[in-house]
mmCIF file of C-alpha atoms and ligand atoms in Angstrom:
data_model
loop_
_atom_site.group_PDB
_atom_site.id
_atom_site.type_symbol
_atom_site.label_atom_id
_atom_site.label_comp_id
_atom_site.label_asym_id
_atom_site.label_seq_id
_atom_site.Cartn_x
_atom_site.Cartn_y
_atom_site.Cartn_z
ATOM 1 C CA UNK A 1 131.964 117.071 49.493
ATOM 2 C CA UNK A 2 135.265 115.158 49.383
ATOM 3 C CA UNK A 3 137.121 115.441 52.705
ATOM 4 C CA UNK A 4 134.461 117.774 54.196
ATOM 5 C CA UNK A 5 133.399 117.531 57.808
ATOM 6 C CA UNK A 6 129.633 117.076 58.233
ATOM 7 C CA UNK A 7 128.643 118.712 61.476
ATOM 8 C CA UNK A 8 125.932 121.216 60.615
ATOM 9 C CA UNK A 9 123.225 121.249 57.967
ATOM 10 C CA UNK A 10 123.722 125.033 57.860
ATOM 11 C CA UNK A 11 127.133 124.568 56.211
ATOM 12 C CA UNK A 12 125.661 122.876 53.161
ATOM 13 C CA UNK A 13 123.764 124.292 50.215
ATOM 14 C CA UNK A 14 120.480 122.967 48.907
ATOM 15 C CA UNK A 15 122.359 121.733 45.834
ATOM 16 C CA UNK A 16 124.763 119.708 47.971
ATOM 17 C CA UNK A 17 121.971 118.267 50.108
ATOM 18 C CA UNK A 18 119.947 117.324 47.040
ATOM 19 C CA UNK A 19 123.041 115.656 45.623
ATOM 20 C CA UNK A 20 123.482 113.559 48.783
ATOM 21 C CA UNK A 21 119.812 112.516 48.608
ATOM 22 C CA UNK A 22 120.127 111.583 44.936
ATOM 23 C CA UNK A 23 123.235 109.546 45.723
ATOM 24 C CA UNK A 24 121.354 107.890 48.605
ATOM 25 C CA UNK A 25 118.660 106.703 46.220
ATOM 26 C CA UNK A 26 121.336 105.084 44.042
ATOM 27 C CA UNK A 27 122.605 103.190 47.092
ATOM 28 C CA UNK A 28 119.524 100.970 46.907
ATOM 29 C CA UNK A 29 121.099 99.172 43.934
ATOM 30 C CA UNK A 30 124.366 98.708 45.830
ATOM 31 C CA UNK A 31 122.592 97.153 48.808
ATOM 32 C CA UNK A 32 121.288 94.452 46.481
ATOM 33 C CA UNK A 33 124.361 93.935 44.303
ATOM 34 C CA UNK A 34 127.046 94.418 46.982
ATOM 35 C CA UNK A 35 130.213 96.476 46.533
ATOM 36 C CA UNK A 36 133.758 96.855 47.788
ATOM 37 C CA UNK A 37 134.260 100.546 46.978
ATOM 38 C CA UNK A 38 135.298 101.196 50.594
ATOM 39 C CA UNK A 39 137.747 98.264 50.685
ATOM 40 C CA UNK A 40 140.756 99.130 52.914
ATOM 41 C CA UNK A 41 138.889 102.098 54.422
ATOM 42 C CA UNK A 42 138.170 102.243 58.136
ATOM 43 C CA UNK A 43 135.441 104.211 59.890
ATOM 44 C CA UNK A 44 136.020 105.225 63.517
ATOM 45 C CA UNK A 45 132.764 105.160 65.470
ATOM 46 C CA UNK A 46 133.012 107.150 68.730
ATOM 47 C CA UNK A 47 129.727 107.142 70.640
ATOM 48 C CA UNK A 48 129.862 109.069 73.920
ATOM 49 C CA UNK A 49 126.055 108.798 74.268
ATOM 50 C CA UNK A 50 123.601 105.917 73.884
ATOM 51 C CA UNK A 51 122.461 105.066 70.373
ATOM 52 C CA UNK A 52 120.776 102.171 68.603
ATOM 53 C CA UNK A 53 119.873 103.287 65.098
ATOM 54 C CA UNK A 54 122.484 105.920 64.333
ATOM 55 C CA UNK A 55 125.422 103.857 65.533
ATOM 56 C CA UNK A 56 124.292 100.638 63.883
ATOM 57 C CA UNK A 57 123.288 102.288 60.633
ATOM 58 C CA UNK A 58 126.673 104.006 60.256
ATOM 59 C CA UNK A 59 128.361 100.643 60.863
ATOM 60 C CA UNK A 60 126.014 98.842 58.514
ATOM 61 C CA UNK A 61 126.560 101.539 55.872
ATOM 62 C CA UNK A 62 130.341 101.157 56.069
ATOM 63 C CA UNK A 63 130.193 97.348 55.960
ATOM 64 C CA UNK A 64 127.770 97.434 53.034
ATOM 65 C CA UNK A 65 130.274 99.638 51.173
ATOM 66 C CA UNK A 66 132.929 97.000 51.786
ATOM 67 C CA UNK A 67 134.804 98.910 54.509
ATOM 68 C CA UNK A 68 135.561 98.249 58.172
ATOM 69 C CA UNK A 69 134.535 99.830 61.468
ATOM 70 C CA UNK A 70 136.407 100.331 64.747
ATOM 71 C CA UNK A 71 135.411 102.263 67.850
ATOM 72 C CA UNK A 72 133.267 102.153 70.950
ATOM 73 C CA UNK A 73 129.607 102.532 71.785
ATOM 74 C CA UNK A 74 130.181 102.836 75.514
ATOM 75 C CA UNK A 75 132.618 105.628 76.495
ATOM 76 C CA UNK A 76 133.210 103.872 79.836
ATOM 77 C CA UNK A 77 135.375 101.393 77.945
ATOM 78 C CA UNK A 78 137.482 104.208 76.422
ATOM 79 C CA UNK A 79 140.291 106.278 77.958
ATOM 80 C CA UNK A 80 137.719 108.974 78.764
ATOM 81 C CA UNK A 81 137.283 107.018 81.993
ATOM 82 C CA UNK A 82 140.962 107.686 82.758
ATOM 83 C CA UNK A 83 140.413 111.402 82.160
ATOM 84 C CA UNK A 84 141.600 111.782 78.566
ATOM 85 C CA UNK A 85 140.216 114.841 76.791
ATOM 86 C CA UNK A 86 138.454 114.702 73.425
ATOM 87 C CA UNK A 87 141.203 116.547 71.563
ATOM 88 C CA UNK A 88 143.847 113.995 72.529
ATOM 89 C CA UNK A 89 141.526 111.101 71.677
ATOM 90 C CA UNK A 90 140.791 112.514 68.219
ATOM 91 C CA UNK A 91 144.482 113.222 67.519
ATOM 92 C CA UNK A 92 145.254 109.558 68.185
ATOM 93 C CA UNK A 93 142.189 107.855 66.719
ATOM 94 C CA UNK A 94 142.571 109.754 63.431
ATOM 95 C CA UNK A 95 145.676 107.618 62.762
ATOM 96 C CA UNK A 96 143.589 104.476 62.826
ATOM 97 C CA UNK A 97 140.787 105.463 60.470
ATOM 98 C CA UNK A 98 139.878 107.404 57.330
ATOM 99 C CA UNK A 99 136.693 108.991 58.653
ATOM 100 C CA UNK A 100 135.284 109.501 62.160
ATOM 101 C CA UNK A 101 131.646 109.477 63.279
ATOM 102 C CA UNK A 102 131.113 111.036 66.685
ATOM 103 C CA UNK A 103 128.133 111.409 69.030
ATOM 104 C CA UNK A 104 128.705 113.516 72.118
ATOM 105 C CA UNK A 105 126.549 115.084 74.854
ATOM 106 C CA UNK A 106 128.451 118.385 74.948
ATOM 107 C CA UNK A 107 127.691 121.284 72.631
ATOM 108 C CA UNK A 108 130.669 122.110 70.459
ATOM 109 C CA UNK A 109 132.322 118.690 70.849
ATOM 110 C CA UNK A 110 131.777 118.008 67.143
ATOM 111 C CA UNK A 111 133.502 121.299 66.193
ATOM 112 C CA UNK A 112 136.363 120.602 68.567
ATOM 113 C CA UNK A 113 136.802 117.163 67.026
ATOM 114 C CA UNK A 114 136.801 118.674 63.520
ATOM 115 C CA UNK A 115 139.389 121.300 64.484
ATOM 116 C CA UNK A 116 141.722 118.590 65.732
ATOM 117 C CA UNK A 117 141.188 115.917 63.126
ATOM 118 C CA UNK A 118 143.136 115.421 59.899
ATOM 119 C CA UNK A 119 140.363 113.074 58.726
ATOM 120 C CA UNK A 120 136.713 114.061 58.094
ATOM 121 C CA UNK A 121 134.348 114.164 61.067
ATOM 122 C CA UNK A 122 130.647 113.348 60.775
ATOM 123 C CA UNK A 123 128.382 114.350 63.667
ATOM 124 C CA UNK A 124 126.011 111.619 64.797
ATOM 125 C CA UNK A 125 124.256 114.097 67.107
ATOM 126 C CA UNK A 126 125.832 116.644 69.410
ATOM 127 C CA UNK A 127 124.219 117.855 72.639
ATOM 128 C CA UNK A 128 120.941 119.671 72.026
ATOM 129 C CA UNK A 129 122.239 121.464 68.927
ATOM 130 C CA UNK A 130 122.120 119.308 65.833
ATOM 131 C CA UNK A 131 121.816 115.839 64.366
ATOM 132 C CA UNK A 132 122.583 116.559 60.713
ATOM 133 C CA UNK A 133 122.469 113.042 59.245
ATOM 134 C CA UNK A 134 119.044 112.503 60.830
ATOM 135 C CA UNK A 135 117.849 115.565 58.882
ATOM 136 C CA UNK A 136 119.120 113.987 55.652
ATOM 137 C CA UNK A 137 117.148 110.816 56.250
ATOM 138 C CA UNK A 138 114.098 112.820 57.280
ATOM 139 C CA UNK A 139 114.261 114.775 54.017
ATOM 140 C CA UNK A 140 114.665 111.571 52.030
ATOM 141 C CA UNK A 141 111.621 110.066 53.772
ATOM 142 C CA UNK A 142 109.492 113.112 52.900
ATOM 143 C CA UNK A 143 110.773 113.072 49.320
ATOM 144 C CA UNK A 144 110.002 109.385 48.935
ATOM 145 C CA UNK A 145 106.452 109.940 50.169
ATOM 146 C CA UNK A 146 105.636 113.219 48.439
ATOM 147 C CA UNK A 147 108.269 113.554 45.641
ATOM 148 C CA UNK A 148 108.481 117.312 46.293
ATOM 149 C CA UNK A 149 109.128 118.939 49.656
ATOM 150 C CA UNK A 150 108.051 122.336 48.339
ATOM 151 C CA UNK A 151 104.479 123.288 49.110
ATOM 152 C CA UNK A 152 104.064 120.934 52.054
ATOM 153 C CA UNK A 153 102.561 121.919 55.394
ATOM 154 C CA UNK A 154 104.849 120.422 58.031
ATOM 155 C CA UNK A 155 104.304 120.173 61.794
ATOM 156 C CA UNK A 156 107.141 119.497 64.215
ATOM 157 C CA UNK A 157 105.845 118.321 67.596
ATOM 158 C CA UNK A 158 107.441 117.668 70.941
ATOM 159 C CA UNK A 159 110.522 118.689 72.865
ATOM 160 C CA UNK A 160 111.773 121.421 70.560
ATOM 161 C CA UNK A 161 113.962 122.896 73.295
ATOM 162 C CA UNK A 162 116.233 119.946 74.050
ATOM 163 C CA UNK A 163 115.684 117.872 70.895
ATOM 164 C CA UNK A 164 118.426 118.114 68.278
ATOM 165 C CA UNK A 165 116.762 116.305 65.370
ATOM 166 C CA UNK A 166 114.104 119.022 65.178
ATOM 167 C CA UNK A 167 116.767 121.725 64.837
ATOM 168 C CA UNK A 168 118.668 120.078 62.015
ATOM 169 C CA UNK A 169 115.368 119.268 60.314
ATOM 170 C CA UNK A 170 114.244 122.897 60.594
ATOM 171 C CA UNK A 171 117.518 124.141 59.075
ATOM 172 C CA UNK A 172 117.132 121.614 56.277
ATOM 173 C CA UNK A 173 113.474 122.485 55.601
ATOM 174 C CA UNK A 174 114.362 126.190 55.531
ATOM 175 C CA UNK A 175 115.992 125.464 52.155
ATOM 176 C CA UNK A 176 112.572 124.563 50.737
ATOM 177 C CA UNK A 177 109.348 126.453 50.286
ATOM 178 C CA UNK A 178 107.175 124.758 52.899
ATOM 179 C CA UNK A 179 105.023 125.880 55.819
ATOM 180 C CA UNK A 180 106.585 125.262 59.231
ATOM 181 C CA UNK A 181 104.489 124.731 62.362
ATOM 182 C CA UNK A 182 106.189 124.208 65.717
ATOM 183 C CA UNK A 183 103.977 122.474 68.280
ATOM 184 C CA UNK A 184 105.124 122.044 71.879
ATOM 185 C CA UNK A 185 104.305 122.617 75.524
ATOM 186 C CA UNK A 186 105.150 126.292 76.269
ATOM 187 C CA UNK A 187 108.274 125.387 78.249
ATOM 188 C CA UNK A 188 109.676 123.270 75.396
ATOM 189 C CA UNK A 189 109.344 125.777 72.560
ATOM 190 C CA UNK A 190 111.834 125.924 69.696
ATOM 191 C CA UNK A 191 114.850 127.864 70.904
ATOM 192 C CA UNK A 192 115.722 131.429 69.943
ATOM 193 C CA UNK A 193 118.813 130.498 67.958
ATOM 194 C CA UNK A 194 116.746 128.525 65.458
ATOM 195 C CA UNK A 195 113.898 131.054 65.338
ATOM 196 C CA UNK A 196 116.390 133.891 64.769
ATOM 197 C CA UNK A 197 117.914 131.903 61.928
ATOM 198 C CA UNK A 198 114.478 131.614 60.301
ATOM 199 C CA UNK A 199 113.703 135.285 60.946
ATOM 200 C CA UNK A 200 116.979 136.380 59.358
ATOM 201 C CA UNK A 201 116.143 134.348 56.288
ATOM 202 C CA UNK A 202 112.625 135.785 56.294
ATOM 203 C CA UNK A 203 111.064 132.346 56.676
ATOM 204 C CA UNK A 204 107.582 132.289 58.170
ATOM 205 C CA UNK A 205 106.593 129.812 60.871
ATOM 206 C CA UNK A 206 103.728 129.340 63.310
ATOM 207 C CA UNK A 207 103.803 128.130 66.903
ATOM 208 C CA UNK A 208 101.100 126.034 68.603
ATOM 209 C CA UNK A 209 100.551 124.529 72.052
ATOM 210 C CA UNK A 210 97.986 121.966 70.965
ATOM 211 C CA UNK A 211 98.478 119.661 67.993
ATOM 212 C CA UNK A 212 94.681 119.503 67.475
ATOM 213 C CA UNK A 213 94.743 123.147 66.359
ATOM 214 C CA UNK A 214 96.749 122.267 63.256
ATOM 215 C CA UNK A 215 96.882 118.508 62.632
ATOM 216 C CA UNK A 216 94.048 118.337 60.079
ATOM 217 C CA UNK A 217 95.846 120.837 57.817
ATOM 218 C CA UNK A 218 99.205 119.043 57.882
ATOM 219 C CA UNK A 219 100.885 116.897 55.249
ATOM 220 C CA UNK A 220 103.626 115.766 57.616
ATOM 221 C CA UNK A 221 103.758 115.549 61.405
ATOM 222 C CA UNK A 222 107.232 114.959 62.849
ATOM 223 C CA UNK A 223 106.846 113.747 66.445
ATOM 224 C CA UNK A 224 109.647 113.632 69.013
ATOM 225 C CA UNK A 225 109.977 112.353 72.567
ATOM 226 C CA UNK A 226 110.652 114.530 75.600
ATOM 227 C CA UNK A 227 114.425 114.407 76.129
ATOM 228 C CA UNK A 228 114.309 113.310 79.766
ATOM 229 C CA UNK A 229 118.084 112.965 80.096
ATOM 230 C CA UNK A 230 118.671 116.640 79.245
ATOM 231 C CA UNK A 231 116.443 118.150 81.942
ATOM 232 C CA UNK A 232 118.492 119.847 84.689
ATOM 233 C CA UNK A 233 115.555 119.287 87.081
ATOM 234 C CA UNK A 234 113.858 115.844 86.962
ATOM 235 C CA UNK A 235 110.650 117.243 88.496
ATOM 236 C CA UNK A 236 110.273 119.508 85.458
ATOM 237 C CA UNK A 237 110.351 116.410 83.267
ATOM 238 C CA UNK A 238 107.714 114.691 85.400
ATOM 239 C CA UNK A 239 105.406 117.694 84.998
ATOM 240 C CA UNK A 240 105.621 117.429 81.200
ATOM 241 C CA UNK A 241 105.626 113.653 80.811
ATOM 242 C CA UNK A 242 102.622 112.507 78.788
ATOM 243 C CA UNK A 243 101.610 116.083 77.892
ATOM 244 C CA UNK A 244 101.047 115.181 74.211
ATOM 245 C CA UNK A 245 100.109 111.973 72.499
ATOM 246 C CA UNK A 246 99.135 110.938 68.986
ATOM 247 C CA UNK A 247 96.543 108.166 68.921
ATOM 248 C CA UNK A 248 93.755 107.067 66.586
ATOM 249 C CA UNK A 249 91.402 109.793 67.821
ATOM 250 C CA UNK A 250 94.022 112.514 67.165
ATOM 251 C CA UNK A 251 94.386 111.486 63.517
ATOM 252 C CA UNK A 252 90.704 110.821 62.842
ATOM 253 C CA UNK A 253 90.217 113.751 60.451
ATOM 254 C CA UNK A 254 93.681 114.141 58.914
ATOM 255 C CA UNK A 255 94.337 114.437 55.173
ATOM 256 C CA UNK A 256 94.363 111.204 53.148
ATOM 257 C CA UNK A 257 98.057 111.580 52.355
ATOM 258 C CA UNK A 258 99.079 112.730 55.872
ATOM 259 C CA UNK A 259 102.230 111.047 57.222
ATOM 260 C CA UNK A 260 103.654 110.734 60.733
ATOM 261 C CA UNK A 261 107.407 110.592 61.229
ATOM 262 C CA UNK A 262 109.544 110.140 64.345
ATOM 263 C CA UNK A 263 113.345 109.939 64.687
ATOM 264 C CA UNK A 264 112.840 107.219 67.331
ATOM 265 C CA UNK A 265 113.102 106.044 70.064
ATOM 266 C CA UNK A 266 109.334 106.404 70.624
ATOM 267 C CA UNK A 267 108.085 106.344 74.194
ATOM 268 C CA UNK A 268 104.433 107.231 74.852
ATOM 269 C CA UNK A 269 104.026 110.114 72.374
ATOM 270 C CA UNK A 270 102.659 107.889 69.602
ATOM 271 C CA UNK A 271 100.215 105.154 70.640
ATOM 272 C CA UNK A 272 101.042 101.688 69.281
ATOM 273 C CA UNK A 273 97.608 101.595 67.636
ATOM 274 C CA UNK A 274 98.892 104.200 65.129
ATOM 275 C CA UNK A 275 101.695 101.909 63.897
ATOM 276 C CA UNK A 276 99.464 99.914 61.580
ATOM 277 C CA UNK A 277 97.775 102.898 59.950
ATOM 278 C CA UNK A 278 98.841 104.056 56.475
ATOM 279 C CA UNK A 279 100.028 107.316 58.017
ATOM 280 C CA UNK A 280 102.857 105.828 60.099
ATOM 281 C CA UNK A 281 106.226 106.128 58.351
ATOM 282 C CA UNK A 282 108.569 105.999 61.344
ATOM 283 C CA UNK A 283 109.688 102.448 60.737
ATOM 284 C CA UNK A 284 110.610 103.299 57.143
ATOM 285 C CA UNK A 285 112.948 106.107 58.237
ATOM 286 C CA UNK A 286 115.745 103.798 59.506
ATOM 287 C CA UNK A 287 116.025 102.256 56.019
ATOM 288 C CA UNK A 288 116.494 105.704 54.470
ATOM 289 C CA UNK A 289 119.039 106.404 57.214
ATOM 290 C CA UNK A 290 121.138 103.528 55.946
ATOM 291 C CA UNK A 291 120.982 104.890 52.388
ATOM 292 C CA UNK A 292 121.937 108.472 53.281
ATOM 293 C CA UNK A 293 124.819 107.305 55.479
ATOM 294 C CA UNK A 294 126.136 105.071 52.695
ATOM 295 C CA UNK A 295 125.925 108.058 50.353
ATOM 296 C CA UNK A 296 127.572 110.472 52.769
ATOM 297 C CA UNK A 297 130.496 108.167 53.568
ATOM 298 C CA UNK A 298 131.044 107.496 49.839
ATOM 299 C CA UNK A 299 130.988 111.166 48.902
ATOM 300 C CA UNK A 300 133.197 112.343 51.776
ATOM 301 C CA UNK A 301 135.764 109.606 51.187
ATOM 302 C CA UNK A 302 135.668 110.367 47.458
ATOM 303 C CA UNK A 303 134.695 106.784 46.628
ATOM 304 C CA UNK A 304 132.184 108.049 44.076
ATOM 305 C CA UNK A 305 131.916 111.341 42.211
HETATM 306 C C1 NCD B 1 117.557 110.990 68.311
HETATM 307 C C2 NCD B 1 118.767 111.606 68.985
HETATM 308 O O1 NCD B 1 119.698 110.911 69.404
HETATM 309 O O2 NCD B 1 118.784 112.840 69.014
HETATM 310 N N1 NCD B 1 117.737 109.630 68.067
HETATM 311 C C3 NCD B 1 118.175 109.247 66.827
HETATM 312 O O3 NCD B 1 119.332 109.371 66.523
HETATM 313 N N2 NCD B 1 117.286 108.796 65.944
HETATM 314 C C4 NCD B 1 116.257 111.301 68.946
HETATM 315 C C5 NCD B 1 116.069 111.005 70.400
HETATM 316 O O4 NCD B 1 116.937 110.456 71.077
HETATM 317 O O5 NCD B 1 114.975 111.327 70.874
#
């Protein structure tokens, strides 16, 4: 892992991913005891799109490792406003830091950054393609709840077309032996690129329009919001708004051990009344996000074996 870029789950083996997750679990001790293993190391945090959790958890992870963080969370305050291109920014910023975390709205921006950076690049979400560190924390959440990901029946609900977390999660789950169910309005189905990837690997999946057709058989339901900001036509968004919702009546007959996850932010797709049920795990995920980001930074910077 040392010095690797982390921009697609597809570039990593199951063994490597499992190793990151194992390292993440060990980070729990470090949070309590404190450490300075990243002393004198600087993380560059370049967020060209809004973020609450991902940006703050990368910063928190670096500070908890004893390192420092520089960067911006609003690209308007960067030289992008003056017209600077990403390549030039990366060439310069890489002098100031040992590792760069980047979130960008354009597909391929993460690759372009990696091609032009002498220091490792971690994607914090790129366009509609991937959000690889979210997939790590999603896997860790499932592992913490169920111990084994193999054998689980997993539903992924929502905007599968424009959402990026669902793509990285699907690539990650394809490394395990679990049942995949994609549930979405017809116009927001999982895109061909991901389905072709599964087909090539001979991985079975099912597609549903209505969550009620499958929810009572699921072990995990991963819910996502409709990605309003990515719709070319706002009227299309308005037609789909509110087209699915998980509330107490939806989960009335689910399995005892059934869990609901969400990368957040949540809008109206999970009713607040669900938050206090034993099934809701979406406010535990951000904690696991901190652990996996601490692990990833440590492994990539070679701070631990
Ligand atoms: C997600 C994202 O940015 O793709 N947020 C996150 O990082 N947890 C999901 C979303 O914005 O819907």
